[in-house]
mmCIF file of C-alpha atoms and ligand atoms in Angstrom:
data_model
loop_
_atom_site.group_PDB
_atom_site.id
_atom_site.type_symbol
_atom_site.label_atom_id
_atom_site.label_comp_id
_atom_site.label_asym_id
_atom_site.label_seq_id
_atom_site.Cartn_x
_atom_site.Cartn_y
_atom_site.Cartn_z
ATOM 1 C CA MET A 1 26.240 -15.040 -20.787
ATOM 2 C CA ALA A 2 23.710 -12.684 -22.352
ATOM 3 C CA THR A 3 23.819 -9.186 -21.285
ATOM 4 C CA ARG A 4 21.021 -7.764 -19.128
ATOM 5 C CA VAL A 5 19.375 -4.633 -20.228
ATOM 6 C CA PHE A 6 17.226 -2.092 -18.207
ATOM 7 C CA SER A 7 15.781 1.058 -19.192
ATOM 8 C CA GLY A 8 12.630 3.152 -18.322
ATOM 9 C CA ILE A 9 10.310 5.873 -19.589
ATOM 10 C CA GLN A 10 8.104 8.131 -17.808
ATOM 11 C CA PRO A 11 4.620 8.372 -18.516
ATOM 12 C CA THR A 12 4.522 12.046 -18.350
ATOM 13 C CA GLY A 13 2.883 12.611 -21.671
ATOM 14 C CA ALA A 14 2.728 11.422 -25.221
ATOM 15 C CA ILE A 15 5.902 9.515 -26.445
ATOM 16 C CA HIS A 16 7.427 11.610 -29.114
ATOM 17 C CA ILE A 17 9.912 11.200 -32.021
ATOM 18 C CA GLY A 18 12.688 12.399 -29.584
ATOM 19 C CA ASN A 19 11.999 9.533 -27.164
ATOM 20 C CA TYR A 20 11.702 7.394 -30.244
ATOM 21 C CA VAL A 21 15.058 7.933 -32.012
ATOM 22 C CA GLY A 22 16.922 8.720 -28.662
ATOM 23 C CA ALA A 23 15.555 5.596 -26.830
ATOM 24 C CA VAL A 24 12.871 3.327 -28.019
ATOM 25 C CA ARG A 25 14.225 2.526 -31.530
ATOM 26 C CA ASN A 26 17.433 1.477 -29.945
ATOM 27 C CA TRP A 27 15.626 -0.538 -27.317
ATOM 28 C CA VAL A 28 13.943 -2.475 -30.066
ATOM 29 C CA ARG A 29 17.358 -3.361 -31.431
ATOM 30 C CA LEU A 30 18.735 -4.416 -28.071
ATOM 31 C CA THR A 31 15.943 -7.046 -27.760
ATOM 32 C CA ARG A 32 17.329 -9.024 -30.543
ATOM 33 C CA GLU A 33 20.560 -9.666 -28.756
ATOM 34 C CA HIS A 34 19.916 -9.303 -25.098
ATOM 35 C CA GLU A 35 17.664 -10.085 -22.018
ATOM 36 C CA CYS A 36 15.859 -6.630 -21.711
ATOM 37 C CA TYR A 37 13.658 -5.224 -19.109
ATOM 38 C CA PHE A 38 11.643 -2.028 -20.099
ATOM 39 C CA SER A 39 9.748 -0.107 -17.458
ATOM 40 C CA ILE A 40 6.979 2.532 -17.581
ATOM 41 C CA VAL A 41 8.465 4.343 -14.740
ATOM 42 C CA ASP A 42 5.143 5.763 -12.915
ATOM 43 C CA LEU A 43 6.743 6.244 -9.490
ATOM 44 C CA HIS A 44 9.363 8.792 -10.951
ATOM 45 C CA ALA A 45 6.515 10.508 -13.059
ATOM 46 C CA ILE A 46 4.818 11.340 -9.784
ATOM 47 C CA THR A 47 7.741 13.425 -8.313
ATOM 48 C CA ILE A 48 6.602 16.303 -10.443
ATOM 49 C CA PRO A 49 3.018 17.700 -10.392
ATOM 50 C CA TYR A 50 0.499 15.500 -12.287
ATOM 51 C CA GLU A 51 -3.200 15.035 -12.996
ATOM 52 C CA VAL A 52 -4.369 11.894 -10.836
ATOM 53 C CA LYS A 53 -7.113 11.273 -13.283
ATOM 54 C CA GLU A 54 -4.859 11.267 -16.284
ATOM 55 C CA LEU A 55 -2.224 8.961 -15.070
ATOM 56 C CA PRO A 56 -3.629 5.610 -15.838
ATOM 57 C CA ALA A 57 -4.436 6.604 -19.470
ATOM 58 C CA ARG A 58 -0.902 8.042 -19.798
ATOM 59 C CA ILE A 59 0.412 4.699 -18.557
ATOM 60 C CA TYR A 60 -1.633 2.965 -21.075
ATOM 61 C CA GLU A 61 -0.792 5.237 -23.974
ATOM 62 C CA ALA A 62 2.957 4.805 -23.177
ATOM 63 C CA ALA A 63 2.552 0.984 -23.344
ATOM 64 C CA LEU A 64 0.619 1.312 -26.462
ATOM 65 C CA ASP A 65 3.195 3.438 -28.186
ATOM 66 C CA LEU A 66 6.144 1.328 -27.008
ATOM 67 C CA LEU A 67 4.341 -1.903 -28.243
ATOM 68 C CA ALA A 68 3.424 -0.210 -31.582
ATOM 69 C CA ALA A 69 7.020 1.127 -31.923
ATOM 70 C CA GLY A 70 8.146 -2.422 -32.120
ATOM 71 C CA LEU A 71 8.745 -3.859 -28.496
ATOM 72 C CA ASP A 72 7.716 -7.417 -28.732
ATOM 73 C CA PRO A 73 6.369 -8.581 -25.218
ATOM 74 C CA GLU A 74 7.894 -12.081 -26.456
ATOM 75 C CA ARG A 75 11.281 -10.752 -26.772
ATOM 76 C CA CYS A 76 11.405 -8.413 -23.552
ATOM 77 C CA VAL A 77 9.921 -7.838 -20.427
ATOM 78 C CA LEU A 78 7.606 -4.750 -20.348
ATOM 79 C CA PHE A 79 5.917 -3.543 -17.362
ATOM 80 C CA VAL A 80 4.893 -0.938 -15.106
ATOM 81 C CA GLN A 81 7.318 0.064 -12.116
ATOM 82 C CA SER A 82 4.686 0.546 -9.291
ATOM 83 C CA TYR A 83 3.298 -2.944 -10.080
ATOM 84 C CA VAL A 84 6.664 -4.324 -8.788
ATOM 85 C CA PRO A 85 6.788 -3.175 -5.204
ATOM 86 C CA GLU A 86 10.329 -4.365 -4.986
ATOM 87 C CA HIS A 87 11.622 -1.300 -6.642
ATOM 88 C CA THR A 88 10.559 0.794 -3.783
ATOM 89 C CA GLU A 89 11.884 -1.657 -1.056
ATOM 90 C CA LEU A 90 15.373 -1.822 -2.879
ATOM 91 C CA CYS A 91 15.309 1.995 -3.051
ATOM 92 C CA TRP A 92 14.989 2.142 0.862
ATOM 93 C CA LEU A 93 17.964 -0.108 1.374
ATOM 94 C CA PHE A 94 19.932 2.068 -1.237
ATOM 95 C CA ASN A 95 19.150 5.196 0.572
ATOM 96 C CA THR A 96 21.221 4.091 3.465
ATOM 97 C CA LEU A 97 24.080 3.907 0.933
ATOM 98 C CA ALA A 98 23.675 7.114 -1.017
ATOM 99 C CA SER A 99 25.023 10.325 0.394
ATOM 100 C CA VAL A 100 22.971 13.530 0.504
ATOM 101 C CA GLY A 101 25.815 15.547 -0.953
ATOM 102 C CA ALA A 102 25.998 13.309 -4.137
ATOM 103 C CA LEU A 103 22.084 13.724 -4.532
ATOM 104 C CA GLU A 104 22.436 17.664 -4.114
ATOM 105 C CA ARG A 105 24.821 17.699 -6.882
ATOM 106 C CA MET A 106 22.482 16.043 -9.491
ATOM 107 C CA THR A 107 21.835 18.377 -12.230
ATOM 108 C CA GLN A 108 18.370 16.965 -12.976
ATOM 109 C CA PHE A 109 17.564 17.550 -9.253
ATOM 110 C CA LYS A 110 18.662 21.289 -9.618
ATOM 111 C CA ASP A 111 16.815 21.837 -12.970
ATOM 112 C CA LYS A 112 13.657 20.184 -11.738
ATOM 113 C CA SER A 113 13.807 22.058 -8.354
ATOM 114 C CA GLU A 114 14.004 25.318 -10.479
ATOM 115 C CA GLN A 115 11.180 24.250 -12.764
ATOM 116 C CA PHE A 116 8.756 23.185 -10.043
ATOM 117 C CA ARG A 117 9.693 25.430 -7.103
ATOM 118 C CA GLU A 118 6.492 25.118 -5.372
ATOM 119 C CA ASN A 119 6.881 21.390 -5.040
ATOM 120 C CA VAL A 120 10.532 20.326 -4.309
ATOM 121 C CA ASN A 121 9.777 17.052 -2.839
ATOM 122 C CA VAL A 122 11.945 14.266 -1.245
ATOM 123 C CA GLY A 123 10.680 11.917 -4.182
ATOM 124 C CA LEU A 124 12.421 14.295 -6.657
ATOM 125 C CA PHE A 125 15.512 14.382 -4.581
ATOM 126 C CA ASP A 126 15.584 10.525 -4.286
ATOM 127 C CA TYR A 127 14.979 10.074 -8.000
ATOM 128 C CA PRO A 128 18.593 8.851 -8.855
ATOM 129 C CA VAL A 129 18.472 6.329 -5.894
ATOM 130 C CA LEU A 130 14.913 4.793 -7.182
ATOM 131 C CA GLN A 131 16.608 4.766 -10.631
ATOM 132 C CA ALA A 132 19.648 2.804 -9.178
ATOM 133 C CA ALA A 133 16.940 0.318 -7.494
ATOM 134 C CA ASP A 134 15.247 0.057 -10.994
ATOM 135 C CA ILE A 135 18.492 -0.943 -12.856
ATOM 136 C CA LEU A 136 20.094 -3.159 -10.096
ATOM 137 C CA LEU A 137 17.005 -5.036 -9.091
ATOM 138 C CA TYR A 138 17.375 -6.912 -12.403
ATOM 139 C CA LYS A 139 21.244 -6.805 -12.082
ATOM 140 C CA ALA A 140 21.437 -5.145 -15.389
ATOM 141 C CA ASP A 141 24.751 -4.600 -16.885
ATOM 142 C CA LEU A 142 23.814 -2.428 -19.654
ATOM 143 C CA VAL A 143 21.560 0.580 -19.438
ATOM 144 C CA PRO A 144 20.657 2.508 -22.756
ATOM 145 C CA VAL A 145 20.673 6.171 -21.802
ATOM 146 C CA GLY A 146 21.015 9.724 -23.121
ATOM 147 C CA GLU A 147 24.037 11.758 -22.073
ATOM 148 C CA ASP A 148 21.963 13.559 -19.539
ATOM 149 C CA GLN A 149 21.454 10.268 -17.595
ATOM 150 C CA LEU A 150 25.004 9.580 -17.093
ATOM 151 C CA GLN A 151 25.368 11.307 -13.726
ATOM 152 C CA HIS A 152 22.572 9.150 -12.521
ATOM 153 C CA LEU A 153 24.134 5.971 -13.875
ATOM 154 C CA GLU A 154 27.399 6.908 -12.225
ATOM 155 C CA LEU A 155 25.492 7.114 -8.822
ATOM 156 C CA SER A 156 23.962 3.485 -9.527
ATOM 157 C CA ARG A 157 27.599 2.320 -10.019
ATOM 158 C CA GLU A 158 28.635 3.939 -6.901
ATOM 159 C CA ILE A 159 25.776 2.320 -4.964
ATOM 160 C CA ALA A 160 26.637 -0.990 -6.460
ATOM 161 C CA ARG A 161 30.252 -0.600 -5.325
ATOM 162 C CA ARG A 162 29.167 0.403 -1.715
ATOM 163 C CA PHE A 163 26.815 -2.343 -1.295
ATOM 164 C CA ASN A 164 29.158 -5.024 -2.511
ATOM 165 C CA HIS A 165 31.943 -3.472 -0.435
ATOM 166 C CA HIS A 166 29.781 -3.628 2.877
ATOM 167 C CA PHE A 167 27.718 -6.465 2.402
ATOM 168 C CA GLY A 168 29.522 -8.846 -0.335
ATOM 169 C CA ASP A 169 29.357 -9.228 -3.945
ATOM 170 C CA THR A 170 25.827 -8.837 -5.116
ATOM 171 C CA PHE A 171 25.463 -6.353 -7.894
ATOM 172 C CA PRO A 172 27.209 -5.692 -11.348
ATOM 173 C CA GLU A 173 28.338 -2.094 -11.991
ATOM 174 C CA PRO A 174 25.976 -1.134 -14.839
ATOM 175 C CA LYS A 175 27.451 0.265 -17.928
ATOM 176 C CA PRO A 176 25.799 2.981 -20.263
ATOM 177 C CA ALA A 177 24.970 2.210 -23.679
ATOM 178 C CA LEU A 178 24.966 5.693 -25.139
ATOM 179 C CA THR A 179 22.190 6.335 -27.619
ATOM 180 C CA PRO A 180 23.833 6.681 -31.140
ATOM 181 C CA ALA A 181 21.392 9.405 -32.362
ATOM 182 C CA ALA A 182 21.497 13.099 -31.645
ATOM 183 C CA ARG A 183 19.392 14.988 -29.303
ATOM 184 C CA VAL A 184 16.095 15.991 -31.021
ATOM 185 C CA MET A 185 15.372 19.721 -30.027
ATOM 186 C CA ALA A 186 11.995 21.274 -29.705
ATOM 187 C CA LEU A 187 10.246 22.245 -32.782
ATOM 188 C CA ASN A 188 8.968 25.592 -31.462
ATOM 189 C CA GLU A 189 12.266 26.412 -29.362
ATOM 190 C CA PRO A 190 15.136 24.521 -30.939
ATOM 191 C CA THR A 191 17.659 25.543 -28.250
ATOM 192 C CA ARG A 192 15.734 23.163 -25.705
ATOM 193 C CA LYS A 193 15.405 19.541 -26.154
ATOM 194 C CA MET A 194 12.011 18.302 -27.547
ATOM 195 C CA SER A 195 10.081 17.189 -24.311
ATOM 196 C CA LYS A 196 6.730 15.517 -23.642
ATOM 197 C CA SER A 197 5.925 18.201 -21.030
ATOM 198 C CA ILE A 198 6.636 21.177 -23.413
ATOM 199 C CA PRO A 199 3.677 21.971 -25.530
ATOM 200 C CA GLY A 200 4.369 22.611 -29.090
ATOM 201 C CA SER A 201 7.791 21.018 -28.973
ATOM 202 C CA PHE A 202 6.986 17.597 -30.091
ATOM 203 C CA ILE A 203 5.569 15.270 -32.775
ATOM 204 C CA SER A 204 4.166 12.355 -30.976
ATOM 205 C CA LEU A 205 4.141 8.660 -32.384
ATOM 206 C CA ALA A 206 0.266 8.871 -32.778
ATOM 207 C CA ASP A 207 0.161 12.107 -34.861
ATOM 208 C CA THR A 208 -1.536 11.793 -38.215
ATOM 209 C CA ASP A 209 0.511 12.343 -41.409
ATOM 210 C CA GLN A 210 -1.133 15.696 -41.858
ATOM 211 C CA GLU A 211 -0.156 16.774 -38.072
ATOM 212 C CA ILE A 212 3.172 15.747 -38.874
ATOM 213 C CA ARG A 213 3.633 17.832 -41.884
ATOM 214 C CA LYS A 214 1.950 20.886 -40.297
ATOM 215 C CA LYS A 215 4.246 20.743 -37.350
ATOM 216 C CA VAL A 216 7.500 20.406 -39.362
ATOM 217 C CA ASN A 217 6.379 23.181 -41.492
ATOM 218 C CA ARG A 218 5.919 25.456 -38.631
ATOM 219 C CA ALA A 219 9.267 24.571 -37.079
ATOM 220 C CA VAL A 220 11.260 27.498 -35.965
ATOM 221 C CA THR A 221 14.334 27.810 -38.261
ATOM 222 C CA ASP A 222 15.414 31.463 -37.636
ATOM 223 C CA VAL A 223 16.594 32.454 -34.104
ATOM 224 C CA GLY A 224 18.315 35.724 -35.113
ATOM 225 C CA PRO A 225 21.709 35.986 -36.709
ATOM 226 C CA LEU A 226 24.365 33.538 -36.153
ATOM 227 C CA GLU A 227 27.411 34.224 -38.083
ATOM 228 C CA GLY A 228 28.808 31.256 -39.917
ATOM 229 C CA GLU A 229 26.870 28.597 -37.890
ATOM 230 C CA MET A 230 23.765 26.609 -38.747
ATOM 231 C CA SER A 231 20.826 27.950 -36.646
ATOM 232 C CA PRO A 232 19.666 25.515 -34.110
ATOM 233 C CA GLY A 233 16.393 25.085 -35.938
ATOM 234 C CA VAL A 234 18.006 24.144 -39.332
ATOM 235 C CA LYS A 235 20.344 21.894 -37.358
ATOM 236 C CA ASN A 236 17.195 20.205 -35.896
ATOM 237 C CA LEU A 237 15.774 19.561 -39.309
ATOM 238 C CA PHE A 238 19.076 17.979 -40.315
ATOM 239 C CA THR A 239 19.142 15.782 -37.126
ATOM 240 C CA LEU A 240 15.559 14.821 -38.079
ATOM 241 C CA LEU A 241 16.433 13.978 -41.709
ATOM 242 C CA GLU A 242 19.555 11.994 -40.541
ATOM 243 C CA ALA A 243 17.123 9.978 -38.088
ATOM 244 C CA PHE A 244 14.344 9.454 -40.477
ATOM 245 C CA GLY A 245 15.516 10.209 -44.138
ATOM 246 C CA THR A 246 18.092 8.666 -46.462
ATOM 247 C CA PRO A 247 22.070 9.559 -46.479
ATOM 248 C CA GLU A 248 21.176 10.748 -50.033
ATOM 249 C CA GLN A 249 18.698 13.221 -48.822
ATOM 250 C CA VAL A 250 20.969 14.390 -46.182
ATOM 251 C CA ALA A 251 23.940 14.911 -48.524
ATOM 252 C CA HIS A 252 21.517 16.707 -50.977
ATOM 253 C CA PHE A 253 20.489 19.240 -48.424
ATOM 254 C CA GLN A 254 23.881 19.695 -47.076
ATOM 255 C CA ALA A 255 25.139 20.515 -50.294
ATOM 256 C CA GLN A 256 22.435 23.101 -50.806
ATOM 257 C CA TYR A 257 23.324 24.659 -47.555
ATOM 258 C CA ASP A 258 27.041 24.736 -48.043
ATOM 259 C CA ALA A 259 26.243 26.520 -51.329
ATOM 260 C CA GLY A 260 24.130 28.938 -49.370
ATOM 261 C CA SER A 261 21.006 27.917 -51.493
ATOM 262 C CA LEU A 262 19.080 25.992 -48.939
ATOM 263 C CA ARG A 263 15.424 26.227 -49.479
ATOM 264 C CA TYR A 264 13.096 25.585 -46.374
ATOM 265 C CA SER A 265 10.190 25.066 -48.725
ATOM 266 C CA GLU A 266 11.973 21.979 -49.854
ATOM 267 C CA LEU A 267 13.823 20.769 -46.797
ATOM 268 C CA LYS A 268 10.604 20.980 -44.598
ATOM 269 C CA PRO A 269 8.260 18.795 -46.703
ATOM 270 C CA ALA A 270 11.188 16.268 -47.102
ATOM 271 C CA VAL A 271 11.588 15.875 -43.441
ATOM 272 C CA GLY A 272 7.749 15.800 -42.926
ATOM 273 C CA GLU A 273 7.622 13.078 -45.515
ATOM 274 C CA ALA A 274 10.342 11.024 -44.038
ATOM 275 C CA ILE A 275 8.934 11.163 -40.385
ATOM 276 C CA ALA A 276 5.422 10.464 -41.691
ATOM 277 C CA GLY A 277 6.739 7.521 -43.611
ATOM 278 C CA GLU A 278 8.231 5.777 -40.681
ATOM 279 C CA LEU A 279 5.408 6.767 -38.250
ATOM 280 C CA ALA A 280 2.540 5.347 -40.442
ATOM 281 C CA PRO A 281 3.098 1.871 -39.758
ATOM 282 C CA ILE A 282 3.508 2.485 -36.064
ATOM 283 C CA ARG A 283 0.247 4.351 -36.074
ATOM 284 C CA GLU A 284 -1.412 1.389 -37.809
ATOM 285 C CA ARG A 285 -0.170 -1.153 -35.121
ATOM 286 C CA ARG A 286 -1.253 1.362 -32.441
ATOM 287 C CA ALA A 287 -4.819 1.303 -33.684
ATOM 288 C CA ALA A 288 -4.724 -2.282 -33.990
ATOM 289 C CA LEU A 289 -3.477 -2.876 -30.551
ATOM 290 C CA ALA A 290 -5.984 -0.184 -28.904
ATOM 291 C CA SER A 291 -9.039 -2.107 -30.691
ATOM 292 C CA GLU A 292 -8.176 -5.207 -28.581
ATOM 293 C CA PRO A 293 -9.762 -4.361 -25.125
ATOM 294 C CA GLY A 294 -7.762 -5.451 -22.241
ATOM 295 C CA GLY A 295 -4.861 -6.389 -24.561
ATOM 296 C CA VAL A 296 -2.320 -3.794 -23.495
ATOM 297 C CA TRP A 297 -3.025 -4.247 -19.665
ATOM 298 C CA GLU A 298 -2.908 -7.947 -20.052
ATOM 299 C CA ILE A 299 0.770 -7.564 -21.469
ATOM 300 C CA LEU A 300 1.719 -5.153 -18.714
ATOM 301 C CA ASP A 301 0.212 -7.704 -15.898
ATOM 302 C CA ALA A 302 2.178 -10.565 -17.535
ATOM 303 C CA GLY A 303 5.168 -8.257 -17.829
ATOM 304 C CA ALA A 304 4.956 -7.251 -13.926
ATOM 305 C CA GLU A 305 4.689 -11.017 -13.172
ATOM 306 C CA ARG A 306 7.801 -11.899 -15.116
ATOM 307 C CA ALA A 307 9.746 -8.957 -13.594
ATOM 308 C CA ARG A 308 8.692 -9.803 -10.144
ATOM 309 C CA VAL A 309 10.214 -13.401 -10.375
ATOM 310 C CA VAL A 310 13.708 -11.649 -10.755
ATOM 311 C CA ALA A 311 12.885 -8.824 -8.426
ATOM 312 C CA ARG A 312 11.826 -11.083 -5.537
ATOM 313 C CA ARG A 313 15.048 -13.083 -5.995
ATOM 314 C CA THR A 314 17.408 -10.129 -5.811
ATOM 315 C CA MET A 315 15.220 -8.613 -2.763
ATOM 316 C CA GLU A 316 15.742 -11.893 -0.794
ATOM 317 C CA GLU A 317 19.513 -11.734 -1.513
ATOM 318 C CA ALA A 318 19.659 -8.098 -0.610
ATOM 319 C CA ARG A 319 17.777 -8.481 2.681
ATOM 320 C CA GLU A 320 19.777 -11.427 3.769
ATOM 321 C CA ARG A 321 23.156 -9.674 2.987
ATOM 322 C CA MET A 322 21.994 -6.551 4.979
ATOM 323 C CA GLY A 323 21.258 -8.806 7.989
ATOM 324 C CA LEU A 324 17.494 -8.260 7.669
ATOM 325 C CA ARG A 325 16.628 -12.054 7.925
ATOM 326 C CA ARG A 326 17.172 -14.293 10.777
ATOM 327 C CA LYS A 327 19.729 -17.202 10.223
HETATM 328 N N1 LIG B 1 14.529 15.282 -27.270
HETATM 329 C C1 LIG B 1 14.935 13.949 -27.198
HETATM 330 N N2 LIG B 1 16.074 13.539 -27.987
HETATM 331 C C2 LIG B 1 16.446 12.394 -27.847
HETATM 332 N N3 LIG B 1 16.126 11.594 -26.716
HETATM 333 C C3 LIG B 1 15.366 11.965 -25.929
HETATM 334 N N4 LIG B 1 14.762 11.261 -24.772
HETATM 335 C C4 LIG B 1 14.040 12.232 -24.187
HETATM 336 N N5 LIG B 1 13.943 13.357 -24.842
HETATM 337 C C5 LIG B 1 14.677 13.196 -25.933
HETATM 338 C C6 LIG B 1 15.082 10.123 -24.267
HETATM 339 O O1 LIG B 1 13.849 9.356 -24.017
HETATM 340 C C7 LIG B 1 14.287 8.381 -22.865
HETATM 341 C C8 LIG B 1 13.033 8.483 -22.058
HETATM 342 O O2 LIG B 1 12.941 9.794 -21.538
HETATM 343 P P1 LIG B 1 12.042 9.901 -20.050
HETATM 344 O O3 LIG B 1 10.587 9.667 -20.239
HETATM 345 O O4 LIG B 1 12.607 9.311 -19.041
HETATM 346 O O5 LIG B 1 12.221 11.521 -19.649
HETATM 347 P P2 LIG B 1 12.885 12.708 -20.302
HETATM 348 O O6 LIG B 1 14.331 12.470 -20.967
HETATM 349 O O7 LIG B 1 12.658 13.703 -19.302
HETATM 350 O O8 LIG B 1 11.795 12.878 -21.495
HETATM 351 P P3 LIG B 1 10.929 13.974 -21.947
HETATM 352 O O9 LIG B 1 10.297 13.857 -23.098
HETATM 353 O O10 LIG B 1 11.719 15.385 -21.915
HETATM 354 O O11 LIG B 1 9.989 14.111 -20.766
HETATM 355 P P4 LIG B 1 9.597 15.268 -19.733
HETATM 356 O O12 LIG B 1 9.061 16.246 -20.475
HETATM 357 O O13 LIG B 1 8.591 14.529 -18.905
HETATM 358 O O14 LIG B 1 10.766 15.592 -18.911
HETATM 359 C C9 LIG B 1 15.449 8.710 -22.353
HETATM 360 O O15 LIG B 1 16.291 7.894 -22.620
HETATM 361 C C10 LIG B 1 15.874 10.050 -22.992
HETATM 362 O O16 LIG B 1 17.160 10.151 -22.974
#
């Protein structure tokens, strides 16, 4: 039986090259072999402060980026989370199985509560339970994730186990598919990860060649003396070259580095060139898709319809198992 895959991305800003090498490029590969569900998780995005007026455009832009980056709606189901209300219904059922203590231990909750002290809302606390519902609604067995999401995925597995134990075998325990690429760090602060919500940290999929080159040239490389260690900024340039360049280029600059003769004036343009080369066709597809009015929303509506077929079936089963339906 084909493996079912689920993953999501938040419409919290422009999709960047970190999201691309850390997630989206891998998603495209997975669609060649598996039944895949990819969601723009807007209900997760609203757990942190956001501009109401901007959200529809962010969702649209995220879909545009994903399609341009190679997700083919014929080969996967691409949809917006809130268009499939079963996500929140299953989340409620799962809330009765998730322990407050486990949620309190979630690193992301602790980090985000620190970051948004003025708005530590219940949605933020419940985020991993909604994530469990996202995955299990489709009975996904494989979830491509970054290392930072492993704790959440473990909770999804725990919820699946508890549900099956109390109400009968219903959900598979989803396994992580760890993304092979290294984490891309922020260009302006290479000790933090590149993030949509950190201005100056990222190169977006929609950036022009000129913007890409300029951003790479300005990337921070020196962060003070580090004895015998590659500085995080230089390491990040190597990460990018590994992700976008050729193995020969990586070997060439590594040899320069080892010999103590690394020249940023050569490395940075090579990195910029490699990124620009891979993003150019994506940007072209993006422009073509954007010129078809209604095209992207139609794809998302059709995706939500397809997702709902599976989601409704799972919900009926879950309600029945939990005694929420008359015999
Ligand atoms: N810097 C990164 N390097 C590699 N992979 C990354 N991902 C995110 N940043 C990097 C991977 O992208 C997928 C989607 O991420 P998300 O939208 O769910 O949220 P995130 O991880 O919080 O991404 P951002 O860009 O940092 O967004 P904000 O600023 O809103 O928090 C995930 O698989 C993630 O691992």
